[in-house]
PDB file of C-alpha atoms in Angstrom:
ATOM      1  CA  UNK A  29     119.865 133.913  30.286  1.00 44.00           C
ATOM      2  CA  UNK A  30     120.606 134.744  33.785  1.00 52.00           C
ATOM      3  CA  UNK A  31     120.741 131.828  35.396  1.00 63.00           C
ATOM      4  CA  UNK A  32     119.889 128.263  34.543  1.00 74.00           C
ATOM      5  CA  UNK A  33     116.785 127.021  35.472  1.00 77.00           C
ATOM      6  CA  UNK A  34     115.653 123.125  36.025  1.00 89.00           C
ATOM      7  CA  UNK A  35     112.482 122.897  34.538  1.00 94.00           C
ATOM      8  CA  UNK A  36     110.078 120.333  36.226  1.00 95.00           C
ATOM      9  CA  UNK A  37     106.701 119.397  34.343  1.00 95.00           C
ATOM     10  CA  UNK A  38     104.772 122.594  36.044  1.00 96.00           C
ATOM     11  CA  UNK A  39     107.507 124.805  33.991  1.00 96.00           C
ATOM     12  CA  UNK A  40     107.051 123.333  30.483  1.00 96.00           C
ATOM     13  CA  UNK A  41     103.206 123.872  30.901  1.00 96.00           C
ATOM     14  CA  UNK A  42     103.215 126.842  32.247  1.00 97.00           C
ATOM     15  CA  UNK A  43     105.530 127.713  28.745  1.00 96.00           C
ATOM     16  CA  UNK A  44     103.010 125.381  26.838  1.00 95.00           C
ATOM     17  CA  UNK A  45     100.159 127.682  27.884  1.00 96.00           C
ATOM     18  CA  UNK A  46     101.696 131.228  27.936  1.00 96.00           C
ATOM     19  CA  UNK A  47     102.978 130.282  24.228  1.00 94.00           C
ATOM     20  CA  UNK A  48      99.365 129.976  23.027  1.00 92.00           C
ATOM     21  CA  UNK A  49      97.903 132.860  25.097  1.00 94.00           C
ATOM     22  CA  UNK A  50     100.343 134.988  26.677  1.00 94.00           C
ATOM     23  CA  UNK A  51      97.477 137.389  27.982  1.00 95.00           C
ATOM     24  CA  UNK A  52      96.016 134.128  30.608  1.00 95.00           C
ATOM     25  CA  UNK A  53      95.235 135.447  33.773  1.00 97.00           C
ATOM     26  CA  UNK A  54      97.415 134.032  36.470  1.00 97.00           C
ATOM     27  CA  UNK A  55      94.549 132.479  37.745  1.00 97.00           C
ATOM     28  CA  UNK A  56      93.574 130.726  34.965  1.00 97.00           C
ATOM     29  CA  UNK A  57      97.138 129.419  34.407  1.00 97.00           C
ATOM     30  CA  UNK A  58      97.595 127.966  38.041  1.00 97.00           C
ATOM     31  CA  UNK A  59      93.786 126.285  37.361  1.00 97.00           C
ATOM     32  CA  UNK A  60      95.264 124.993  34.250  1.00 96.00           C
ATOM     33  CA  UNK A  61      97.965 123.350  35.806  1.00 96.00           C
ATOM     34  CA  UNK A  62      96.673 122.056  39.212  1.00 96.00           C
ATOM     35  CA  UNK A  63      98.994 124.683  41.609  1.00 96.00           C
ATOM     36  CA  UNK A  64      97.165 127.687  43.470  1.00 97.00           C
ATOM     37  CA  UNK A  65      98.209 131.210  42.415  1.00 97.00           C
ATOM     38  CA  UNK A  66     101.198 132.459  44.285  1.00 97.00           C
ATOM     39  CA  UNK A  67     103.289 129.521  43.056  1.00 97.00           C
ATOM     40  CA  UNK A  68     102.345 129.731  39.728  1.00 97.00           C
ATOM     41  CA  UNK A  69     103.235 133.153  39.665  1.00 97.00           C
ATOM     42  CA  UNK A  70     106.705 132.416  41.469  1.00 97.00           C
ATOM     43  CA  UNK A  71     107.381 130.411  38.807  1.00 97.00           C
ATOM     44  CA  UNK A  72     106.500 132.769  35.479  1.00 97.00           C
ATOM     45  CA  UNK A  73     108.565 135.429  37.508  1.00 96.00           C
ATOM     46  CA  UNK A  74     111.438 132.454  37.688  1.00 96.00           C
ATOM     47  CA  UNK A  75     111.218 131.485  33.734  1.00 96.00           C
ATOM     48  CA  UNK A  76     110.974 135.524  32.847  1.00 95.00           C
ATOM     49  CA  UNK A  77     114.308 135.784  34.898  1.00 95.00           C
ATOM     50  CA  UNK A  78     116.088 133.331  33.664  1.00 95.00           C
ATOM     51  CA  UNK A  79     115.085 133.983  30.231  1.00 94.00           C
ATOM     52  CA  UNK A  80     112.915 131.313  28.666  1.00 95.00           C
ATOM     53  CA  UNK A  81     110.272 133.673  28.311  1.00 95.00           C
ATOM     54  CA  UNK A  82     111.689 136.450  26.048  1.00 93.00           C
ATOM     55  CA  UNK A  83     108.522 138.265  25.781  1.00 93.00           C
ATOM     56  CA  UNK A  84     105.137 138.992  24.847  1.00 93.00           C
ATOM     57  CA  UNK A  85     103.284 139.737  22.300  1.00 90.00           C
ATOM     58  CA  UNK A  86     100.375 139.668  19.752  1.00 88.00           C
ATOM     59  CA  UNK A  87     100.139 137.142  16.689  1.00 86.00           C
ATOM     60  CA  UNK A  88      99.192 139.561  13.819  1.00 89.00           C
ATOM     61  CA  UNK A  89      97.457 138.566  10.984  1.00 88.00           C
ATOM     62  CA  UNK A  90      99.175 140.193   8.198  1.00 88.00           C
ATOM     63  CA  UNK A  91      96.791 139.597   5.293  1.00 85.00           C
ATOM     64  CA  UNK A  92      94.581 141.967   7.181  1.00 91.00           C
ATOM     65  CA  UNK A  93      96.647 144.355   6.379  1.00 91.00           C
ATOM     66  CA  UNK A  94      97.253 144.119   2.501  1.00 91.00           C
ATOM     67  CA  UNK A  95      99.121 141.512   0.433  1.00 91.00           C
ATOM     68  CA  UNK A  96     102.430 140.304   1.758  1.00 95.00           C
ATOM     69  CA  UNK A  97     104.688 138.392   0.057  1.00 97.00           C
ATOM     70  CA  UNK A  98     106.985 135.779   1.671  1.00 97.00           C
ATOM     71  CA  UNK A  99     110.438 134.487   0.140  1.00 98.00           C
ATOM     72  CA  UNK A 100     112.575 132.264   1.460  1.00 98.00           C
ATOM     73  CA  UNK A 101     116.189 132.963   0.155  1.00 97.00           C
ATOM     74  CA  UNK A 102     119.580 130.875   0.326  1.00 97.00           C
ATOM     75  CA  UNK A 103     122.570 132.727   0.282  1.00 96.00           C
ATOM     76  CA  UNK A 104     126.129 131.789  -0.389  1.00 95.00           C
ATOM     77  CA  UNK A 105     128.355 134.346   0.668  1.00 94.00           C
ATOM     78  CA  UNK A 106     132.410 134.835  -1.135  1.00 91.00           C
ATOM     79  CA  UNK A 107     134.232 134.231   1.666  1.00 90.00           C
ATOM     80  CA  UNK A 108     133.781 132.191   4.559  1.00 90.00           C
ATOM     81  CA  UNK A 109     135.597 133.588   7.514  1.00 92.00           C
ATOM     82  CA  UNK A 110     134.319 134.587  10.986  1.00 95.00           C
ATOM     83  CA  UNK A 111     134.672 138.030   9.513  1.00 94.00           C
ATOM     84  CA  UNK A 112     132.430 137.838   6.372  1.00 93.00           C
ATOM     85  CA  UNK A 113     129.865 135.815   8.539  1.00 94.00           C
ATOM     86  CA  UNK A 114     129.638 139.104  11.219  1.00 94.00           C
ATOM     87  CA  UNK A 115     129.240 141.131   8.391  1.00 93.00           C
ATOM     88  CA  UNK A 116     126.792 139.645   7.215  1.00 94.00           C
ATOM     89  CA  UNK A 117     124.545 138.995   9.879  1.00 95.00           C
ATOM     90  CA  UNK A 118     125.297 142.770  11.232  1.00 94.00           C
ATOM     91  CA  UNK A 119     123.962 143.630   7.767  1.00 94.00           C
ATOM     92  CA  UNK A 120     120.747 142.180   7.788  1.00 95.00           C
ATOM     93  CA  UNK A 121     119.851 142.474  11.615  1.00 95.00           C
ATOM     94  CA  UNK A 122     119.103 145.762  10.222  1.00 94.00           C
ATOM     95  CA  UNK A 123     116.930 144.745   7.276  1.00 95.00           C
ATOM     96  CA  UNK A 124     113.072 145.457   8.470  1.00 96.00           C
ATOM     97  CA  UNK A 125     111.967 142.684   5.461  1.00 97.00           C
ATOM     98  CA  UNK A 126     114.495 140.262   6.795  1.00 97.00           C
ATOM     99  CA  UNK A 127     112.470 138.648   9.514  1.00 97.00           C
ATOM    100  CA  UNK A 128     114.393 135.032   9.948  1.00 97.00           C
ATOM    101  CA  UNK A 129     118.112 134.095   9.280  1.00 97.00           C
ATOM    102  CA  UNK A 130     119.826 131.086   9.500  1.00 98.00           C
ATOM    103  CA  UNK A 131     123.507 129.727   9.674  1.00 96.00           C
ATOM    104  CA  UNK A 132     122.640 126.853   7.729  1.00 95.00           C
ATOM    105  CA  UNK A 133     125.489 123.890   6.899  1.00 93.00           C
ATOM    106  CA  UNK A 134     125.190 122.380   3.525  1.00 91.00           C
ATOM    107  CA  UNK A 135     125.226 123.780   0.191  1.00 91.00           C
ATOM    108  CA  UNK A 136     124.196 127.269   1.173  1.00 94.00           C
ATOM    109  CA  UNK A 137     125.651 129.753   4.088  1.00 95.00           C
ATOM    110  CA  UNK A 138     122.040 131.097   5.219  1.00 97.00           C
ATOM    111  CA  UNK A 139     118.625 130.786   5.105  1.00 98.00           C
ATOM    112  CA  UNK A 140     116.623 134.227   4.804  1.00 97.00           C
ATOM    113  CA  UNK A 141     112.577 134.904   5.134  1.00 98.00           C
ATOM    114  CA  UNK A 142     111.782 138.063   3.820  1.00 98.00           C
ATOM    115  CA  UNK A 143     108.162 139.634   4.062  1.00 97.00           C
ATOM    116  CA  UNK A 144     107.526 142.786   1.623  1.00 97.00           C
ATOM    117  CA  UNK A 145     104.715 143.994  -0.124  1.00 95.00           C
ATOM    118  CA  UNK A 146     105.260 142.448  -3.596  1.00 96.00           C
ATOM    119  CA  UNK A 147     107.795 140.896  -5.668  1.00 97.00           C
ATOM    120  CA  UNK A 148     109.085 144.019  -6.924  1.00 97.00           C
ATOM    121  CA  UNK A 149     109.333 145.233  -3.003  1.00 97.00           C
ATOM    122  CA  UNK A 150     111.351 141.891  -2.622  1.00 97.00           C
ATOM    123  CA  UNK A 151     113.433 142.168  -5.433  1.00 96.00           C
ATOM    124  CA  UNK A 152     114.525 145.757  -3.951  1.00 95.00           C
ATOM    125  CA  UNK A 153     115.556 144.699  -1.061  1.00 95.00           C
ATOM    126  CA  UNK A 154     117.232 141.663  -2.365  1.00 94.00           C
ATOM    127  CA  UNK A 155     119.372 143.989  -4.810  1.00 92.00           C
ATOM    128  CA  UNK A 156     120.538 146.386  -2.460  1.00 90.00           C
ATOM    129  CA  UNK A 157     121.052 143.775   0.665  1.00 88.00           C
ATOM    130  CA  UNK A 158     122.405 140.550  -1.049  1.00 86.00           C
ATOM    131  CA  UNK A 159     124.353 142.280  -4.293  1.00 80.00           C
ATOM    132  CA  UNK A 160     125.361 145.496  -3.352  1.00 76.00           C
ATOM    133  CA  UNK A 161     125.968 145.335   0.469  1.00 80.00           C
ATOM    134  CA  UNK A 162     126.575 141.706   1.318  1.00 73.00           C
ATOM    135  CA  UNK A 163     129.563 139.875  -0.204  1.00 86.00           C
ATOM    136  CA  UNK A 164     127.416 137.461  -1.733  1.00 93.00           C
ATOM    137  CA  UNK A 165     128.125 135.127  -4.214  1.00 93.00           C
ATOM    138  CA  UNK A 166     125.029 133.916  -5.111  1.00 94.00           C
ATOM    139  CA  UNK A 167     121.392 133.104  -3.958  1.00 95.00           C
ATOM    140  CA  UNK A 168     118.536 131.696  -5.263  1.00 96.00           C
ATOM    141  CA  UNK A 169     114.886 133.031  -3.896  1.00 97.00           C
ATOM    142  CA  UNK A 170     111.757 130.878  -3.287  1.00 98.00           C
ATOM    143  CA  UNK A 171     108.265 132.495  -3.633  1.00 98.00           C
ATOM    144  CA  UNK A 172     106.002 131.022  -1.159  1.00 97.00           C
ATOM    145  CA  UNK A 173     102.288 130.623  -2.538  1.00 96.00           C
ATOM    146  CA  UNK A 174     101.085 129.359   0.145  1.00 93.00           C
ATOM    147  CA  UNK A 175     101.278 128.314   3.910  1.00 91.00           C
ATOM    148  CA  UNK A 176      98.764 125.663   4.436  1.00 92.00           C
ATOM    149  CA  UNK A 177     100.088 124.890   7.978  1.00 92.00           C
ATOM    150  CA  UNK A 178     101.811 127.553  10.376  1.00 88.00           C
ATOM    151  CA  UNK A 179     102.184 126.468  13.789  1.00 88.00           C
ATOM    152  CA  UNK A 180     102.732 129.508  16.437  1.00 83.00           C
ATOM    153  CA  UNK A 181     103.855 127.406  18.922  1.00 87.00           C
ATOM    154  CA  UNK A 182     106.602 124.543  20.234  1.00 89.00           C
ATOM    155  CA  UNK A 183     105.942 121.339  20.881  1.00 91.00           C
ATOM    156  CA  UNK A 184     108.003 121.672  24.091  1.00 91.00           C
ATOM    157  CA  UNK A 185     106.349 118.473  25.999  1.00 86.00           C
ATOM    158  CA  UNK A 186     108.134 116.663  22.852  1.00 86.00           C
ATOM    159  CA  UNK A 187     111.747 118.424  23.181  1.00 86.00           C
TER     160      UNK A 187
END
């Protein structure tokens, strides 16, 4: 972030609304919250800038494509010092199925979200990341069957 922002309640809709459709016309978004164009557009500018708005991009719908398979997977790595932990997370930064990690505290070191193709796919991946490459001592994978509620968005009015 380049430099902090205060965010008044114009900012948090304007994120509200770009979250959910970050293709809105800058003239719908200054309808949408009550200010005329060129100040609405100041203030997107501002937020890109200072980084609260990383990007954007579309929301794919990946069963379209084929079947995916998502796992959730805790890991407990060997050793626990700053060292192993950069080593780790170097490691599977560049792990294309690895789509979420997590420094988790607890019983576990991390939380992982994998996406492959299949549970063999998964298993793969798991084998060469987690055993091979990883100094892990153990983990434990969840299959997810299914998502019945997947919310895109933040509730940032609530944070």
């Amino acid at each position: 972030m380049s430099e902090l922002v205060k965010l008044d309640r114009f900012d948090i809709r304007i994120l509200s609304l770009l979250q959910r459709n970050g293709r809105m016309t800058n003239v719908d978004l200054s309808n949408e919250i009550g200010l005329s164009p060129s100040p609405c557009l100041h203030r997107v500018r501002r937020l890109e800038k200072a980084g609260y708005i990383a990007g954007y991009g579309a929301h794919i719908h990946l069963e379209k494509l084929g079947h995916v398979q998502f796992v959730f997977t805790q890991v407990t790595l060997s050793g626990h010092t700053r060292g192993d932990f950069e080593k780790f997370e170097t490691l599977v930064r560049d792990v294309d199925e690895i789509v979420e990690c997590h420094l988790i505290s607890g019983a576990f070191t991390y939380l992982l979200k994998f996406v492959t193709r299949d549970l063999g796919h998964y298993q793969r991946v798991a084998e060469d990341v987690l055993r091979e490459k990883g100094n892990v001592e153990k983990y434990f994978s969840y299959i997810v069957i299914a998502s019945p509620s997947l919310k895109g968005q933040y509730p940032l009015d609530k944070l």
